[in-house]
Coordinates of C-alpha atoms and ligand atoms in Angstrom, one line a residue:
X11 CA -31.3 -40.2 113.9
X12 CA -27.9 -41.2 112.3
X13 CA -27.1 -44.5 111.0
X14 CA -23.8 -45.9 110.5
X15 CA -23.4 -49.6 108.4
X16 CA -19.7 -49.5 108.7
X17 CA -18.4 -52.3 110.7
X18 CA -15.0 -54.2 111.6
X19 CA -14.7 -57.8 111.5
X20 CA -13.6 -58.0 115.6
X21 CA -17.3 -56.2 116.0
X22 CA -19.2 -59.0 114.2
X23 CA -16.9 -61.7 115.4
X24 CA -17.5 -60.4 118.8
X25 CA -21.7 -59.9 118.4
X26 CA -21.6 -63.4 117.0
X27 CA -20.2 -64.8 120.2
X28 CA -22.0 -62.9 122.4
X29 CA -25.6 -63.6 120.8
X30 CA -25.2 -67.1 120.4
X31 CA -24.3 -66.8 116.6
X32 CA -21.0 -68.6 116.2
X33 CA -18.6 -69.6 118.6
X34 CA -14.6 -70.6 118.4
X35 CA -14.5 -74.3 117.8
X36 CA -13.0 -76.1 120.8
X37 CA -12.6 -73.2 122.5
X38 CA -12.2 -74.4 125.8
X39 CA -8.9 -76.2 124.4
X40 CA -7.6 -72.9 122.9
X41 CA -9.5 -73.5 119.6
X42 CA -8.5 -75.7 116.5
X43 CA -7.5 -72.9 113.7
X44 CA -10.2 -72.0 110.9
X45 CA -13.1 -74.2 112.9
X46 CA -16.3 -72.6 114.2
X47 CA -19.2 -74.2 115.9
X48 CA -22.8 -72.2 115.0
X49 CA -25.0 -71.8 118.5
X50 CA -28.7 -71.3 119.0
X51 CA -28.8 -68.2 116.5
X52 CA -26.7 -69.5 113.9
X53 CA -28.1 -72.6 113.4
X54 CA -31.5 -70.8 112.8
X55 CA -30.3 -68.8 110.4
X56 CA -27.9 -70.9 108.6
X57 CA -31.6 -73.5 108.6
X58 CA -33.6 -69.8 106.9
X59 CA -30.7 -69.6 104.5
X60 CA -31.0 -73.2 103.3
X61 CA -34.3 -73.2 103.1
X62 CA -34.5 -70.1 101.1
X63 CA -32.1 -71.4 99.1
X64 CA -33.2 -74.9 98.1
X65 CA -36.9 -73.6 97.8
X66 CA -35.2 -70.9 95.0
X67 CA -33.0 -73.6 93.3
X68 CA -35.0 -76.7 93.9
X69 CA -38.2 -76.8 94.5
X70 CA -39.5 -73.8 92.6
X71 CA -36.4 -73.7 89.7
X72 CA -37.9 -75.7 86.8
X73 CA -36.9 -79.5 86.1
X74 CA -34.7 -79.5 89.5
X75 CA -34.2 -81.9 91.6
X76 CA -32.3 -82.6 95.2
X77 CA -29.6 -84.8 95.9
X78 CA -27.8 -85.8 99.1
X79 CA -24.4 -87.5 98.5
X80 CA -22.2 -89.3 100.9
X81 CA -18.8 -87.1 101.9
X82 CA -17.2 -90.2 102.0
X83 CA -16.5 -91.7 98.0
X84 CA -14.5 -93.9 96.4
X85 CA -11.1 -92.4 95.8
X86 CA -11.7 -93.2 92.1
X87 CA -13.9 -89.9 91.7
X88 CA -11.5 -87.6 93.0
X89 CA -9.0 -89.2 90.1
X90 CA -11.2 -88.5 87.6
X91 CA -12.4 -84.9 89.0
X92 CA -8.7 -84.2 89.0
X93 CA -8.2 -83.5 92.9
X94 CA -5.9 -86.2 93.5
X95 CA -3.4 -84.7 90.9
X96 CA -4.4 -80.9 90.7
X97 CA -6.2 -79.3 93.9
X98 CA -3.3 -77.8 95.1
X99 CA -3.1 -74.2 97.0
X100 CA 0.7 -72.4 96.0
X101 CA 2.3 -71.9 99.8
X102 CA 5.5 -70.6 100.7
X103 CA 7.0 -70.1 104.4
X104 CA 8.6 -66.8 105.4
X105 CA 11.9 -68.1 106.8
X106 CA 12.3 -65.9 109.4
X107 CA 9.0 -66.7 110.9
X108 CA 8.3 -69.8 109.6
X109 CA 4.2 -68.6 108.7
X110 CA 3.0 -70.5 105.8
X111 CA 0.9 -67.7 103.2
X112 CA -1.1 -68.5 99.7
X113 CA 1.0 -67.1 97.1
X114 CA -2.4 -65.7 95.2
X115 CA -3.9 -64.3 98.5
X116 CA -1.1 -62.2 99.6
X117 CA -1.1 -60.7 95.8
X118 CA -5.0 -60.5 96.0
X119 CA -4.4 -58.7 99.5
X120 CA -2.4 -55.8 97.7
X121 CA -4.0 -55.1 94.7
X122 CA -7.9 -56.4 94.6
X123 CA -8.2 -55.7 91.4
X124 CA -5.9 -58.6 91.0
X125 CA -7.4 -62.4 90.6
X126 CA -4.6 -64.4 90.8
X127 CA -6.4 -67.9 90.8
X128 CA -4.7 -69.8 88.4
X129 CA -1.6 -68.0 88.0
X130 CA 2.0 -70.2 87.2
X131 CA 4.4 -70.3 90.4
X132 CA 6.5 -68.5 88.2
X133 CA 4.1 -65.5 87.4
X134 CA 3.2 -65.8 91.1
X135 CA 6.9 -65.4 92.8
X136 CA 7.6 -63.0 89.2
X137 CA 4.6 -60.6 90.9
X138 CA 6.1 -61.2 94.5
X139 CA 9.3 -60.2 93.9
X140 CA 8.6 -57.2 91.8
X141 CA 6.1 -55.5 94.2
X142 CA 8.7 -57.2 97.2
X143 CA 5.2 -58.0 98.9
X144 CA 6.5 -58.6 102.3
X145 CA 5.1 -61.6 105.0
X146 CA 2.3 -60.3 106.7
X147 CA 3.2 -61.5 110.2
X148 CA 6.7 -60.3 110.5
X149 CA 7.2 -58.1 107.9
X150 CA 10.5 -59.6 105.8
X151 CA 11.2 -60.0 102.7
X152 CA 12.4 -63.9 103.0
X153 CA 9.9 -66.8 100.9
X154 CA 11.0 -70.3 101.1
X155 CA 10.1 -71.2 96.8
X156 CA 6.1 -71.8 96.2
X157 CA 5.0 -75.3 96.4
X158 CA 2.1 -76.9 95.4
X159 CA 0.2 -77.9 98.5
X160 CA -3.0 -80.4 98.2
X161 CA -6.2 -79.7 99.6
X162 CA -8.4 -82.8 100.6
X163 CA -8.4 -84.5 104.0
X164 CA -7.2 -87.9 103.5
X165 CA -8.0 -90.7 105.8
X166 CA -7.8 -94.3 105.6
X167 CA -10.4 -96.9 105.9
X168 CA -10.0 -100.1 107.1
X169 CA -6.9 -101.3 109.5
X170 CA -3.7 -101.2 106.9
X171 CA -2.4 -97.4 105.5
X172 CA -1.9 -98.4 101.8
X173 CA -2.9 -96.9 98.7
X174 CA -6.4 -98.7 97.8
X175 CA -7.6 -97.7 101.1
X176 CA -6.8 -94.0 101.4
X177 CA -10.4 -91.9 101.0
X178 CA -10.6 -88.4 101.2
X179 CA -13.2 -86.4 103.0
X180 CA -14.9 -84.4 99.7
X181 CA -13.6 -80.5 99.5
X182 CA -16.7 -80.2 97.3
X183 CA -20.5 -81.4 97.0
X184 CA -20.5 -81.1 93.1
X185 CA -19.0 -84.8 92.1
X186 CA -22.0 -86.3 94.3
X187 CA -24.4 -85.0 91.0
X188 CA -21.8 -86.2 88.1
X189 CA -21.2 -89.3 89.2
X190 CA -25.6 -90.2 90.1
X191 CA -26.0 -88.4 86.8
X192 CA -27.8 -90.9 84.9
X193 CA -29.2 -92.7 88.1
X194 CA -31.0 -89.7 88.9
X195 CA -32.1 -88.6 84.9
X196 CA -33.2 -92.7 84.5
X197 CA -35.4 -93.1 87.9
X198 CA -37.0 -89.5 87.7
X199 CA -37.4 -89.8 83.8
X200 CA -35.7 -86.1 83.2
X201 CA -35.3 -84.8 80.1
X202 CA -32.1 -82.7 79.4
X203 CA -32.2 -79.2 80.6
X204 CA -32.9 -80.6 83.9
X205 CA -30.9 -79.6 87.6
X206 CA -29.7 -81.5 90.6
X207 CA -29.3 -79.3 93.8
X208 CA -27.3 -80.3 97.3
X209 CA -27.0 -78.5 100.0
X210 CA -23.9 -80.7 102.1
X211 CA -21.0 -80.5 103.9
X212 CA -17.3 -79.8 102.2
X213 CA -13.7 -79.5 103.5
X214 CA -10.6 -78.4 102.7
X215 CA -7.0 -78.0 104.1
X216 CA -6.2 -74.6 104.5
X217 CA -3.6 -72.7 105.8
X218 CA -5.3 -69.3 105.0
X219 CA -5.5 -67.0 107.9
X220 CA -9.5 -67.2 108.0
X221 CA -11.2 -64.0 108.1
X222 CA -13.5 -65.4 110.6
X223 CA -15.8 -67.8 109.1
X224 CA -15.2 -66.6 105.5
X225 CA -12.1 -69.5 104.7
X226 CA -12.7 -72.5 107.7
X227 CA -11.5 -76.3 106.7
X228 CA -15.1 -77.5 107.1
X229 CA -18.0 -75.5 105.7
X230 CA -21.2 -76.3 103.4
X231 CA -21.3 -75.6 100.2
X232 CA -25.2 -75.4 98.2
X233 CA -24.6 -76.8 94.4
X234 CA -26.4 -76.2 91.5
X235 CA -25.5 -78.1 88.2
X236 CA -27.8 -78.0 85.5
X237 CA -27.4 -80.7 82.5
X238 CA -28.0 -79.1 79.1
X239 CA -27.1 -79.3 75.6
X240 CA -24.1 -77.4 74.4
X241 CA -26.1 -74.8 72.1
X242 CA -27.6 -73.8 74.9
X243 CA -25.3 -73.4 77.3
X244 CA -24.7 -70.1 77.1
X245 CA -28.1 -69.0 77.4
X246 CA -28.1 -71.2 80.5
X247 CA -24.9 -69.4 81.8
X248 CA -26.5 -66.0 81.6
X249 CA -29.7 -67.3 83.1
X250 CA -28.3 -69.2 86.3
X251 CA -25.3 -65.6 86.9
X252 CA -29.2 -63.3 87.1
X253 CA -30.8 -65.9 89.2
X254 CA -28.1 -65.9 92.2
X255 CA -28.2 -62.2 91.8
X256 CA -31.8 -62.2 92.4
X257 CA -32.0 -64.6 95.3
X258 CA -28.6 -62.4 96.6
X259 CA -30.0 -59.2 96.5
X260 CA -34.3 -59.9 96.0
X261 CA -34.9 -62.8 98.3
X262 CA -32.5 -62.7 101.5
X263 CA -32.3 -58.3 100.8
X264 CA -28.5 -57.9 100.9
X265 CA -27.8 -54.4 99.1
X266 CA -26.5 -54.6 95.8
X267 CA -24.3 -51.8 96.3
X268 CA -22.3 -54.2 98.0
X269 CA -22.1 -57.0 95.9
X270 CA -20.0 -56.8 92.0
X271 CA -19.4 -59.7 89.4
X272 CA -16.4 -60.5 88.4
X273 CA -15.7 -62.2 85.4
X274 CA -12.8 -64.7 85.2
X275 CA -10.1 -63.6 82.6
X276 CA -8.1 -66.8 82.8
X277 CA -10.5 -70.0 82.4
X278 CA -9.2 -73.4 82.9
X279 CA -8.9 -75.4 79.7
X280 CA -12.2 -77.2 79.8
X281 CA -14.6 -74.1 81.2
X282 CA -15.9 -71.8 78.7
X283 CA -16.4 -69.2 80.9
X284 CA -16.8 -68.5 85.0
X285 CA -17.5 -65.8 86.8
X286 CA -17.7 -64.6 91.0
X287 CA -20.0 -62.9 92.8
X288 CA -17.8 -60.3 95.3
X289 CA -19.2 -59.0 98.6
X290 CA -17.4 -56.1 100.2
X291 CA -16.6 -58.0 103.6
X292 CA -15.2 -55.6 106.3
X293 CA -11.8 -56.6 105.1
X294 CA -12.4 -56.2 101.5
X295 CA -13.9 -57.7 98.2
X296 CA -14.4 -61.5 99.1
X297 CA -15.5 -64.2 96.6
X298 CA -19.4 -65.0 97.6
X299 CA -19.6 -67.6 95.2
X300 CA -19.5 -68.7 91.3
X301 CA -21.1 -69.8 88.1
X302 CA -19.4 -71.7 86.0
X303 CA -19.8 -73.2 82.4
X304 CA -17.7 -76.5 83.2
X305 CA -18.5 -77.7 79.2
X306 CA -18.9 -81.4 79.0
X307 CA -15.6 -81.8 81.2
X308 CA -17.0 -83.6 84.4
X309 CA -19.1 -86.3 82.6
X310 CA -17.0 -87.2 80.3
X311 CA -13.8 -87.8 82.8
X312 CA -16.3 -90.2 85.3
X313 CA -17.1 -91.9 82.0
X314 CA -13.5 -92.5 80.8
X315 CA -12.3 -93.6 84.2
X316 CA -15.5 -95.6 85.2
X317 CA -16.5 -97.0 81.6
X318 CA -20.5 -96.3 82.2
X319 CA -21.5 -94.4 79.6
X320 CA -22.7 -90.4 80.5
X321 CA -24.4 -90.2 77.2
X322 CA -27.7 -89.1 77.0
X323 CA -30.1 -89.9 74.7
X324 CA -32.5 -87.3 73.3
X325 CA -36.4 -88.4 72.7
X326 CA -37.0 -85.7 70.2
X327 CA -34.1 -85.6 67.9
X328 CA -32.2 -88.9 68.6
X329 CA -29.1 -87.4 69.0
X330 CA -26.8 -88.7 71.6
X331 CA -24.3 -86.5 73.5
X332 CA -22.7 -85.7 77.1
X333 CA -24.7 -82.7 78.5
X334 CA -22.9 -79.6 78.6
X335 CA -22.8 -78.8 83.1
X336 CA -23.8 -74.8 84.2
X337 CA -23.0 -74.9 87.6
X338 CA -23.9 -72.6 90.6
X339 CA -21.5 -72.8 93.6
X340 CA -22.8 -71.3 96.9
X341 CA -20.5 -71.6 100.3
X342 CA -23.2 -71.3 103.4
X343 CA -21.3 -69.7 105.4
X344 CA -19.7 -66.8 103.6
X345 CA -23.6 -66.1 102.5
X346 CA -24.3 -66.0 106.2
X347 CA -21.5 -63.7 107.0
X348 CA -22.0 -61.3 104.3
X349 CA -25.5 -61.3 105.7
X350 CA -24.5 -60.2 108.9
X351 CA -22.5 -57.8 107.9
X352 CA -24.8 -56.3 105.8
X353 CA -27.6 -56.1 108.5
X354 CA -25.4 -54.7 111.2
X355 CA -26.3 -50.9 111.6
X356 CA -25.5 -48.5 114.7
X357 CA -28.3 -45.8 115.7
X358 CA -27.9 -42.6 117.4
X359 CA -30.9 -41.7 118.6
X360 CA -32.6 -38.3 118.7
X361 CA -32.0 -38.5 123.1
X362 CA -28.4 -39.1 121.9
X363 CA -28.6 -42.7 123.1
X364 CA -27.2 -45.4 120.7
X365 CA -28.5 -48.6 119.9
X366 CA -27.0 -51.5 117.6
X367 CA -29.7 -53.2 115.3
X368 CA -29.4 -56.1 112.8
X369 CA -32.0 -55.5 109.9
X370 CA -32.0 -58.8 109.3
X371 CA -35.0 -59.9 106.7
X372 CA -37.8 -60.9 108.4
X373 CA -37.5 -64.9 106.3
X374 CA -34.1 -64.9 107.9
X375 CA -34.2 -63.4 111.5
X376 CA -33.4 -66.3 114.3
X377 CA -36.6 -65.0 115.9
X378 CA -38.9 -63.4 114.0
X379 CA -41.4 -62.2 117.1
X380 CA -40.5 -61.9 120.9
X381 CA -42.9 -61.6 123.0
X382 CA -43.0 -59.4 126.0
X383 CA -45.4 -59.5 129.4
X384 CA -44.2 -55.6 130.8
X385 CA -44.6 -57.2 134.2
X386 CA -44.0 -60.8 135.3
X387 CA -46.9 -59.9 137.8
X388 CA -50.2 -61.0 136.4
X389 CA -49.5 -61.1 133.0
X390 CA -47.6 -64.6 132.2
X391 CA -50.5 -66.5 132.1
X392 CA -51.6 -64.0 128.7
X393 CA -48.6 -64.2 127.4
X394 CA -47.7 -67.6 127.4
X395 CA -50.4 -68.1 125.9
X396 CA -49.8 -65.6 123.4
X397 CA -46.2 -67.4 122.7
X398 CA -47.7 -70.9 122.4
X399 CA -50.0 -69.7 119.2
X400 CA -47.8 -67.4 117.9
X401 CA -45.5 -70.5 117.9
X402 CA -47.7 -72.6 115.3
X403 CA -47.3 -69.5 112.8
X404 CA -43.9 -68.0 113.4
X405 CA -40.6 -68.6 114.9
X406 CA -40.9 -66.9 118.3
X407 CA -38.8 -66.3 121.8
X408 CA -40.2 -65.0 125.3
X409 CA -37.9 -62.8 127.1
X410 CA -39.5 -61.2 130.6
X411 CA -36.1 -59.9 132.6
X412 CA -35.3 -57.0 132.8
X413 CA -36.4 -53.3 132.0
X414 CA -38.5 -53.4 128.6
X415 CA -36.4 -50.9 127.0
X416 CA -33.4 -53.3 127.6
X417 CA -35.3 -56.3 126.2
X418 CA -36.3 -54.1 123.0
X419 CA -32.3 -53.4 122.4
X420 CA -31.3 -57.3 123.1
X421 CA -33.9 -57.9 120.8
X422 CA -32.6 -55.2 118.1
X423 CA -29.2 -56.5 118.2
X424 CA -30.2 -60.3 117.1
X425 CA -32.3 -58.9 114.2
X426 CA -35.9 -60.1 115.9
X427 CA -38.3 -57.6 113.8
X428 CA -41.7 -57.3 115.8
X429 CA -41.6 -57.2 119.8
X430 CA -44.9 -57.9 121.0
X431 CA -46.2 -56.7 124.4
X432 CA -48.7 -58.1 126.8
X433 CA -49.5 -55.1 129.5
X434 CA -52.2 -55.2 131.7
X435 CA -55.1 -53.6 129.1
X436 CA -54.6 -56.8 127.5
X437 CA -56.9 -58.3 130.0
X438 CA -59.6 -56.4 129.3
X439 CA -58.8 -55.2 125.5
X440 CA -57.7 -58.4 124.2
X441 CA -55.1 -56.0 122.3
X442 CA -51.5 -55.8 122.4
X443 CA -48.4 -53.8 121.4
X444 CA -46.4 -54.4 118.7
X445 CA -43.1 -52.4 118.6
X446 CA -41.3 -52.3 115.4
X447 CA -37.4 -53.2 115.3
X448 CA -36.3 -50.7 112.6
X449 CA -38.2 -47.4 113.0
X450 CA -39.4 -48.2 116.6
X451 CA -42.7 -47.5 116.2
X452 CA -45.5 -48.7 118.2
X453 CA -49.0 -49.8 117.3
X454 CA -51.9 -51.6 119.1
X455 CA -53.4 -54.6 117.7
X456 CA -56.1 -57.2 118.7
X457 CA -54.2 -60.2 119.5
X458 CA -57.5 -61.9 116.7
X459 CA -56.2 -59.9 113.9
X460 CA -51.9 -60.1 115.3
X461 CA -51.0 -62.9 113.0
X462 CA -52.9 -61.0 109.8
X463 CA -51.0 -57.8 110.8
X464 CA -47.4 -59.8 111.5
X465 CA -47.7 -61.6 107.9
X466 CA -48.7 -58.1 106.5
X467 CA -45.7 -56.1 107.8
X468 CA -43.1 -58.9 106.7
X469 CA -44.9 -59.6 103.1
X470 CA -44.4 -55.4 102.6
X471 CA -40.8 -55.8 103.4
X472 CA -38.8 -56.1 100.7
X473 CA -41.6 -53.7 98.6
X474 CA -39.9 -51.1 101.0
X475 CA -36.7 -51.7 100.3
X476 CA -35.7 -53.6 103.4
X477 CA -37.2 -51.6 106.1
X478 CA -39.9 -53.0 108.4
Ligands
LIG24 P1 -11.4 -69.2 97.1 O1 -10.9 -68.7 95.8 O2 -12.0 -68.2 98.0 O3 -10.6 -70.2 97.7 P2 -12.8 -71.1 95.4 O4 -12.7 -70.4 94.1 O5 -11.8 -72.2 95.7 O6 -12.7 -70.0 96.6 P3 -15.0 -72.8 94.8 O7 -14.1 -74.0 94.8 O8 -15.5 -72.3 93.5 O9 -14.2 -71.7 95.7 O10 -16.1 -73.1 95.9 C1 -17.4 -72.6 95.7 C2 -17.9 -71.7 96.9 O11 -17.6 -72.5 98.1 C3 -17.1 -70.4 97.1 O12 -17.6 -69.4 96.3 C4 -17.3 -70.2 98.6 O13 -18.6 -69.6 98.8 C5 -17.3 -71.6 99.2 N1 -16.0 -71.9 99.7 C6 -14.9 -72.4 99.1 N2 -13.9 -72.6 99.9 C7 -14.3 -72.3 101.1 C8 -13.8 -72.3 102.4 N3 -12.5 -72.8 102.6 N4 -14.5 -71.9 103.5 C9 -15.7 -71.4 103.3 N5 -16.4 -71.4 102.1 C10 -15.7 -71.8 101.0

């Protein structure tokens, strides 16, 4: 059998659409640029991916707790987070074409060894002019100067359009845990180290050809910040850069040969260090998301501008201080692509037939059993059955149209892992099939000991690295 993982980004954008994974947003309308609307299969596994991760950062990560902020906040926060004045993308326009391109991206797109976040205009246009990187629509050699272009929505509330009323919808979930920082150390009595996790809804204006679903304008973004003392920062720092390893590569199974750290050179004045997490995307090295060691920066800005003290007292030693903020940034979606490109496999099979197959983990597979009847005829009754108790256990679909070797492909190509099939010596064996998605093996089980045998197979998963 040969395998091939190598995959374009028109093949996944085209499976996605096809299986119900993602769609264009308003599509029927000719779309709205960088907007995607998640169907049946995407919302499942965008739910797996939360889950996974809120159970790993929340629920099971030591002295962490959840949050869920509003997008909507007063326009005083993004002052003192330094959006209203700072969060700014560097844009020129080709000026024969008129297509609007991010300075840093175009010089990230020739040499990806290059981070350019940060850069001056002037080291930006120096860099353009020097390599004479060209506009990637039309091909000339013609920039309008880089300008600083702002990132939030802004809307108005209320009926009049001046200043006190403009409110921005939030480009990030993180100013949701500064700004309830002490309500939520007071009312769950916290003692510093102590997390506050969100998983929410973030958005940004950009003009970035997309990749897909990798840069969109709306997206979610899963925050960690953890509030600790500056000595031990660090340590946290270290810590919190192996844990989103471990949950990347350990817990959802996405190879590690594909994923690389990458240290930021040039920090912004208040962070003492920051780093990415890279995914080799179909179109290249992408930023998957970011730890950062934000010092005492965001705390004590909310307590300048707002007057309420950010200080926290500590029980032990009496000392006072603002906790030093570790924070771990994770965009949903970019996780879920990277996922799916990292499952998708092709298969030529020893009869020199090819099938596509998603070796999705079995935690994050839409569907993680279908079941089967190999004829309508005499056989639904079982296997509705079959699907109703399976149901209470697992996350299950029924599929009974068309030949059983075509159900077993549709089944490969959404990443289901265990087929399950009710033929007629059910009836009188009380046993059934169960047909393995990634070596396609076959093996009869009583349908008493099925859920044992399902939780079995998927528990031994990741002990064999990744295959079923
Ligand atoms: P980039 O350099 O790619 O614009 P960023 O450094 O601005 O990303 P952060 O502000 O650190 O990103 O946001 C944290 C995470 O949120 C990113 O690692 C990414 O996973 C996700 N993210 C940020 N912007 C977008 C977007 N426009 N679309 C989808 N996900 C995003």
């Amino acid at each position: 059998m040969m395998t091939t993982d190598k995959v374009s980004i028109d093949t996944i954008i085209a499976m996605c659409k096809n299986r119900g994974f993602v769609f264009q947003g308003s599509e029927i309308y000719d779309g709205l640029a960088n907007t995607w609307d998640y169907g049946p299969l995407g919302v499942e596994l965008k739910n797996h991916i939360k889950q996974l991760w809120w159970r790993e950062f929340v629920t099971t990560n030591d002295n962490s707790v959840g949050l869920d902020g509003g997008i909507l906040m007063n326009r005083n926060v993004w002052v003192a987070s330094g959006h209203v004045g700072g969060f700014a993308d560097p844009l020129m326009d080709c000026k024969d074409c008129q297509t609007r391109t991010r300075a840093d991206k175009l010089i990230e797109s020739h040499d990806e060894n290059i981070n350019a976040d940060g850069w001056t205009n002037q080291a930006l246009e120096a860099y353009i002019n020097q390599h004479h990187l060209v506009c990637p629509k039309c091909g000339k050699f013609n920039w309008t100067p880089i300008r600083q272009f702002n990132l939030m929505f802004e809307t108005h509330r209320g009926v009049t359009q001046n200043n006190t009323d403009q409110i921005f919808l939030r480009p990030e979930t993180a100013q949701s845990e500064f700004i309830n920082f002490t309500n939520v150390q007071r009312s769950m009595r916290l003692k510093v180290p102590f997390g506050i996790g969100q998983i929410g809804k973030a958005f940004r204006n950009e003009i970035t050809p997309g990749n897909f679903i990798f840069r969109t304008v709306e997206f979610e973004q899963m925050e960690h910040q953890l509030f600790c003392h500056a000595d031990d920062a660090m340590a946290h720092y270290e810590k919190y850069k192996q844990k989103i390893w471990n949950f990347i590569t350990n817990t959802l199974g996405i190879r590690a040969e594909n994923l690389r750290f990458h240290d930021h050179e040039k920090l912004v004045f208040y962070a003492k260090a920051a780093c990415d997490m890279e995914y080799h995307f179909p179109f290249g090295w992408g930023e998957l998301n970011g730890t950062h060691h934000r010092g005492v920066h965001d705390l004590t800005n909310h307590q300048n501008l707002s007057k309420k003290s950010m200080e926290y007292l500590d029980p032990m030693t009496n000392q006072k201080f603002i906790p030093t903020v570790i924070e771990s940034s994770q965009g949903l979606e970019r996780l879920f692509l990277a996922i799916l490109c990292d499952a998708y496999h092709t298969e030529t099979l020893a009869d020199g037939d090819t099938r596509v197959v998603l070796k999705l983990n079995p935690i994050l597979a839409p569907y993680q059993i279908c079941v089967l009847p190999l004829q309508k005829k005499g056989l639904t009754e079982t296997a509705t059955q079959l699907y109703r108790d399976l149901q209470q256990q697992f996350t299950v679909t029924y599929d009974d149209a068309g030949s059983i070797g075509k159900r077993y492909r549709r089944q490969d190509e959404i990443g289901t892992p265990l087929c399950v099939t009710v033929d007629y010596d059910t009836l009188n064996d009380q046993a059934v099939t169960i047909r393995n998605r990634d070596t396609m093996e076959q093996t009869r089980v009583k349908i008493a000991d099925l859920p044992a045998k399902v939780i079995d197979i998927f528990t031994s998963y990741n002990k064999k690295k990744n295959i079923l």
